[in-house]
CSV table of C-alpha atoms in Angstrom, one decimal:
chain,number,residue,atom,x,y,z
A,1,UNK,CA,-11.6,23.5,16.5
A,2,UNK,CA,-7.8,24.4,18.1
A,3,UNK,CA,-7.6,27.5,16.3
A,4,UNK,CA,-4.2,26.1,14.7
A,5,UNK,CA,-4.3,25.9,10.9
A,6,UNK,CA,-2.0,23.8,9.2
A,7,UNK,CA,-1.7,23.7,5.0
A,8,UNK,CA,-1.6,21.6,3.5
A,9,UNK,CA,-4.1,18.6,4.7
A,10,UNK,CA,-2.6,16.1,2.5
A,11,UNK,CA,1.0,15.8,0.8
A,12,UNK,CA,2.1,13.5,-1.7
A,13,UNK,CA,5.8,13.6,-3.2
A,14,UNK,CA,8.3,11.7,-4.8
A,15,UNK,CA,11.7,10.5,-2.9
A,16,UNK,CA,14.6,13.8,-3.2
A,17,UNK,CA,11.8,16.3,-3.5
A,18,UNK,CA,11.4,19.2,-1.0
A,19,UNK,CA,8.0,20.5,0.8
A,20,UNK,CA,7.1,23.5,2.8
A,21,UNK,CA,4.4,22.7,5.1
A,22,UNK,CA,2.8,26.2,7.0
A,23,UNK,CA,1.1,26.7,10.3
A,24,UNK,CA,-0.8,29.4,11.5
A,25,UNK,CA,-1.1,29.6,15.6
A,26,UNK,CA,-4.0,30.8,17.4
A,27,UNK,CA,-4.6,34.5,18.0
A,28,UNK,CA,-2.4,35.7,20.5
A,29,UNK,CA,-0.3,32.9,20.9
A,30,UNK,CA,3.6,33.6,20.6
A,31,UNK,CA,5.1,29.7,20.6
A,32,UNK,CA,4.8,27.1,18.0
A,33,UNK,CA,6.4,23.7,18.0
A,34,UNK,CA,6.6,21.2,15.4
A,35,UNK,CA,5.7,17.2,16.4
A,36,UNK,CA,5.8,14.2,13.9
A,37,UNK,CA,3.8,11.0,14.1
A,38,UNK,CA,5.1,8.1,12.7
A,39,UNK,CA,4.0,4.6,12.7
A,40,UNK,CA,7.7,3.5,14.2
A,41,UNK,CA,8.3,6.5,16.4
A,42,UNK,CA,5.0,7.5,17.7
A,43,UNK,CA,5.2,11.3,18.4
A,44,UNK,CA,8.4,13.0,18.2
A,45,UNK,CA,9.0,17.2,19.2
A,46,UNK,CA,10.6,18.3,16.0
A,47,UNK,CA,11.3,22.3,16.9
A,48,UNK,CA,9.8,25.3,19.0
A,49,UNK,CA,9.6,28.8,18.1
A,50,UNK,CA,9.1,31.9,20.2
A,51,UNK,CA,8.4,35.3,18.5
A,52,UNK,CA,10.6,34.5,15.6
A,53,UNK,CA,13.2,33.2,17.2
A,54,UNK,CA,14.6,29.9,17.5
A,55,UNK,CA,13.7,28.0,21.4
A,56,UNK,CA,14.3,24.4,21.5
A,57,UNK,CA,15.5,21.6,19.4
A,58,UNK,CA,14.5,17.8,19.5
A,59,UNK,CA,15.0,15.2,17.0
A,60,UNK,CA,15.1,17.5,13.7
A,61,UNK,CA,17.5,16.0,11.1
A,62,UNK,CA,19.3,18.3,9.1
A,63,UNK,CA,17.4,17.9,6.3
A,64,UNK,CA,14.9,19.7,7.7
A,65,UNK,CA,13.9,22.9,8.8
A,66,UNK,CA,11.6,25.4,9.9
A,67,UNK,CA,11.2,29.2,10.7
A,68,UNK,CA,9.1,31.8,12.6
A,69,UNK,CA,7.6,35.1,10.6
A,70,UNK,CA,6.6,38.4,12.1
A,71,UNK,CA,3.6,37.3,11.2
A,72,UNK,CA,4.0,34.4,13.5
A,73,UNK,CA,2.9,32.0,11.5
A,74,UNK,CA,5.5,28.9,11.0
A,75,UNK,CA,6.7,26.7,8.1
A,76,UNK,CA,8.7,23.7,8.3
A,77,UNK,CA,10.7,22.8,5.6
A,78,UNK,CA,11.3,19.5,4.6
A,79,UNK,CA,13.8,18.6,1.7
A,80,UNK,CA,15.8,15.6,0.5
A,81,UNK,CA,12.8,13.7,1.5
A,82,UNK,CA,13.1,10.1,2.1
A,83,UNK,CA,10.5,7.6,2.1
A,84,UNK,CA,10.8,7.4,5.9
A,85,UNK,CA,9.6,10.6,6.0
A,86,UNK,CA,6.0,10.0,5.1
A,87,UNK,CA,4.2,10.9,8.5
A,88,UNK,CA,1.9,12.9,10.1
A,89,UNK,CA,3.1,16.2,11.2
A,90,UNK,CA,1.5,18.8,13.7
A,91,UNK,CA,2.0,22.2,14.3
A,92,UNK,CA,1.2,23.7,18.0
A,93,UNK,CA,0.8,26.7,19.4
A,94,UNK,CA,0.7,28.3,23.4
A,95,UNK,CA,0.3,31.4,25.2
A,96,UNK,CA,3.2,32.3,27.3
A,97,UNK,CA,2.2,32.3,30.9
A,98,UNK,CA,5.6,31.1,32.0
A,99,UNK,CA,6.1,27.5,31.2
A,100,UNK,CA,4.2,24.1,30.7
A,101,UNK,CA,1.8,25.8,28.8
A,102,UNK,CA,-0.7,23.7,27.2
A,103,UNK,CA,-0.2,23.1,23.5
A,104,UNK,CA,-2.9,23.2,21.1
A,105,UNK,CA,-2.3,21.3,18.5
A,106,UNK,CA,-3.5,22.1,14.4
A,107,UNK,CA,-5.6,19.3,11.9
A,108,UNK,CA,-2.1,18.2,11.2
A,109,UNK,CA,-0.4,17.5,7.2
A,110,UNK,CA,-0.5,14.2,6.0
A,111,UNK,CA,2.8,13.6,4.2
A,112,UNK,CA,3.1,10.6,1.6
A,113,UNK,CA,6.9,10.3,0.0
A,114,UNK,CA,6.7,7.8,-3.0
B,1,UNK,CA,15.8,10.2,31.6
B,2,UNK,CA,12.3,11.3,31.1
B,3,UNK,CA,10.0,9.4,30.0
B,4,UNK,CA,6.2,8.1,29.5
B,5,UNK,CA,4.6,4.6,29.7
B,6,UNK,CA,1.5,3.5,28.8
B,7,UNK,CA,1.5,-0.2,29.2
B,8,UNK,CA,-1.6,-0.4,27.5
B,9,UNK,CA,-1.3,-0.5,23.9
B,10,UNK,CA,-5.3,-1.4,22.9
B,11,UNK,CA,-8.2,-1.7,25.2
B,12,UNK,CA,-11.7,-3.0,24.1
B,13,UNK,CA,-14.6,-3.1,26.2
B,14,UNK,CA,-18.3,-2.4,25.5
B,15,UNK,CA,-20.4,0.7,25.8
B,16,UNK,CA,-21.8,2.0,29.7
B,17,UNK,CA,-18.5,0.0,31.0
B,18,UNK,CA,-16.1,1.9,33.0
B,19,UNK,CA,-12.5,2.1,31.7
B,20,UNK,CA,-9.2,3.4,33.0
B,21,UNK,CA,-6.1,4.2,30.9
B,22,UNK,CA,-2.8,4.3,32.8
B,23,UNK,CA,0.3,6.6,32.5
B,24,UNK,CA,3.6,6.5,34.0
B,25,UNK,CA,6.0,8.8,34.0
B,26,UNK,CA,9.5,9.2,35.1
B,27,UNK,CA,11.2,12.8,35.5
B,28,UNK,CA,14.2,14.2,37.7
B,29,UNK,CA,12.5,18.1,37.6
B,30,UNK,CA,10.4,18.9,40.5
B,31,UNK,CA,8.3,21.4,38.6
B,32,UNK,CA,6.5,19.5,35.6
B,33,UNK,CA,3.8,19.3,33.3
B,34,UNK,CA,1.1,16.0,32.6
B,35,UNK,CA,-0.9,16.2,30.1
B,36,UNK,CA,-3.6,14.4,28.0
B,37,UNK,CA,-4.3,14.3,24.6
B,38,UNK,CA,-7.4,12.4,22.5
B,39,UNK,CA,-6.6,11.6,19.0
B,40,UNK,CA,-9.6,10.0,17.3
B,41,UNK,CA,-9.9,8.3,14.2
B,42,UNK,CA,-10.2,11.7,12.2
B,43,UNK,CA,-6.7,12.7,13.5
B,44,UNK,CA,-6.4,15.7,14.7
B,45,UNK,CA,-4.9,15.3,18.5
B,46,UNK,CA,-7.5,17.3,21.2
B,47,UNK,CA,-6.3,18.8,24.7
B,48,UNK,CA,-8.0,16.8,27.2
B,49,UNK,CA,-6.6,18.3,30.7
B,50,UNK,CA,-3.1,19.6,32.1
B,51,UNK,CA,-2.0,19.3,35.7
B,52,UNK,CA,1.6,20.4,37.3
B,53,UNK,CA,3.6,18.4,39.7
B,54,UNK,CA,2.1,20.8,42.6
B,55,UNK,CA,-1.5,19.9,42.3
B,56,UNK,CA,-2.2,16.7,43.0
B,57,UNK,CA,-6.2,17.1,43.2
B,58,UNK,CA,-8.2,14.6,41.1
B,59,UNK,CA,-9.9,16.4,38.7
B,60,UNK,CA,-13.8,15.6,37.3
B,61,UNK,CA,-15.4,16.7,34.3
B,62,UNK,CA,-18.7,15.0,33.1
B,63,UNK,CA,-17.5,11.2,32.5
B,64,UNK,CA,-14.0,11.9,32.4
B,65,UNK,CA,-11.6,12.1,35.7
B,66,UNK,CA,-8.0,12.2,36.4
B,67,UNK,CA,-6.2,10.5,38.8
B,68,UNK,CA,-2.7,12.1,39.5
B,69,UNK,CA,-0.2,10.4,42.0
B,70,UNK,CA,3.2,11.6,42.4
B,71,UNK,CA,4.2,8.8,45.1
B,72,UNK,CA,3.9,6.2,41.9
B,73,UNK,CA,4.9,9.0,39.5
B,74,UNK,CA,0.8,7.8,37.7
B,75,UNK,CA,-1.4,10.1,35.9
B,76,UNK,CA,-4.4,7.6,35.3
B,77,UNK,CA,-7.4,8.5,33.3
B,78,UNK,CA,-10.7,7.1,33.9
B,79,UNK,CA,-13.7,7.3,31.6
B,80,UNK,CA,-16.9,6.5,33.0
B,81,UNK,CA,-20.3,5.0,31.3
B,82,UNK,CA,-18.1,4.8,27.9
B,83,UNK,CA,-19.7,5.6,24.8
B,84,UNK,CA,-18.7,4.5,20.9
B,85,UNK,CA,-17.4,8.3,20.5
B,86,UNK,CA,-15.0,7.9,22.8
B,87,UNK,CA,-13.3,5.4,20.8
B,88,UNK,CA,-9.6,7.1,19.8
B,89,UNK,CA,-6.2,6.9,20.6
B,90,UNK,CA,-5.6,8.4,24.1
B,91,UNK,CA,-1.7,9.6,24.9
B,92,UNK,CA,-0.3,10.7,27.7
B,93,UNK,CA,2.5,13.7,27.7
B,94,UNK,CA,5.1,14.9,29.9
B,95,UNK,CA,6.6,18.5,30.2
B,96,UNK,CA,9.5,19.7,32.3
B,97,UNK,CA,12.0,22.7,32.6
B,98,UNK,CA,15.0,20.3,32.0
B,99,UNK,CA,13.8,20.0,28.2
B,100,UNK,CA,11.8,23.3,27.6
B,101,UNK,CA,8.7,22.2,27.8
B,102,UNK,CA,8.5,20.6,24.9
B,103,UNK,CA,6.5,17.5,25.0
B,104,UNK,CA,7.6,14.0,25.9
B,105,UNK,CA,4.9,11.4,24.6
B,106,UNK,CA,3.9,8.0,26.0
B,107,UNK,CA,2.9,5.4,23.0
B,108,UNK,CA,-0.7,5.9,22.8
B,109,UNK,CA,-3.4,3.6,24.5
B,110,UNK,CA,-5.7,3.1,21.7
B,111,UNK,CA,-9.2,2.3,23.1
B,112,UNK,CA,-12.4,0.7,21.1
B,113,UNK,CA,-15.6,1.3,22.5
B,114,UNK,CA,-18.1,-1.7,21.2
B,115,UNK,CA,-21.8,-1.0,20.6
């Protein structure tokens, strides 16, 4: 057990719909990052967030998006939803000791778009 | 660009053989990050070991070990004596300053351990 949580374990919508998928990190840490795993892709960084704010972008479409609470837990929302969006996706979370931090990764959600 | 290889998309070999997964990696940052992930058939994706560009000391733990080379930019991983619970989807992962540590993935090796 990572320590990451991620709600839901399993999604399934219909095509135009939107989800909110949620991601608590592991006590203490301050960065979470968003990753999606799909069959043609492989594994793809999504987003990072540090303390609330916004830190790095990867391949996030615009459809999509995702935020940072005091609380530090994280939810990415994902709306408009195609069927390519079905995937797997994982939340992370590190401790800042300066950079390369390991990234533990949560069970991950299982999306299904119909 | 940077980027991860792993040649080896599936590798099969039967329990107490010795197996080693490869990773190649290509960066232009001097200070990065190698990393390697399990993801077995459950799904969840497990930390396996992180090394940074300045250590290049093999690294040993239990039936597990690391080979790390910057000359051939290689971060091989070995398993030794494999058992049928190591059977999962091994990746290899890439972090560097130039892209804010976010991680850059290879394609998975997936490996089946036969009883």
């Amino acid at each position: 057990d990572s320590g990451v949580t991620q709600t839901p374990k399993h999604l399934i919508t219909a095509t135009g719909q939107r989800v909110t998928l949620r991601c608590s990190p592991r006590s203490g840490d301050l960065s979470v990052y968003w990753y999606q795993q799909s069959l043609d892709q492989g594994l793809q960084f999504l987003i990072q967030y540090y303390n609330g704010e916004e830190r790095a972008k990867g391949n996030i479409l615009e459809r999509f998006s995702a935020q940072q609470f005091p609380d530090l837990h994280s939810e990415l929302n994902l709306s408009s939803l195609e069927l390519g969006d079905s995937a797997l996706y994982f939340c992370a979370s590190s401790t800042p000791t300066g950079a390369g931090e390991t990234q533990y990764f949560g069970p991950g959600t299982r999306l299904l778009v119909l | 660009a940077q980027k991860v290889t792993q040649a080896q998309t599936e590798i099969s070999v039967v329990e107490k053989e010795d197996v080693t997964l490869d990773c190649v990696y290509e960066t232009r940052d001097t200070t990065y990050y190698l990393f390697w992930y399990k993801q077995p058939p459950s799904g969840e994706l497990v930390f396996l070991i992180r090394r940074n560009s300045f250590d290049e000391q093999n690294e040993i733990s239990g039936r597990y070990s690391w080979n790390f080379q910057k000359s051939t930019s290689s971060f091989n991983f070995t398993i030794t004596a494999s058992q049928v619970v190591d059977s999962a989807v091994y990746f290899c992962a890439l972090s560097e300053a130039g892209s804010n540590y976010q991680l850059i993935w290879g394609a998975g090796t997936k490996l089946i351990i036969k009883p």
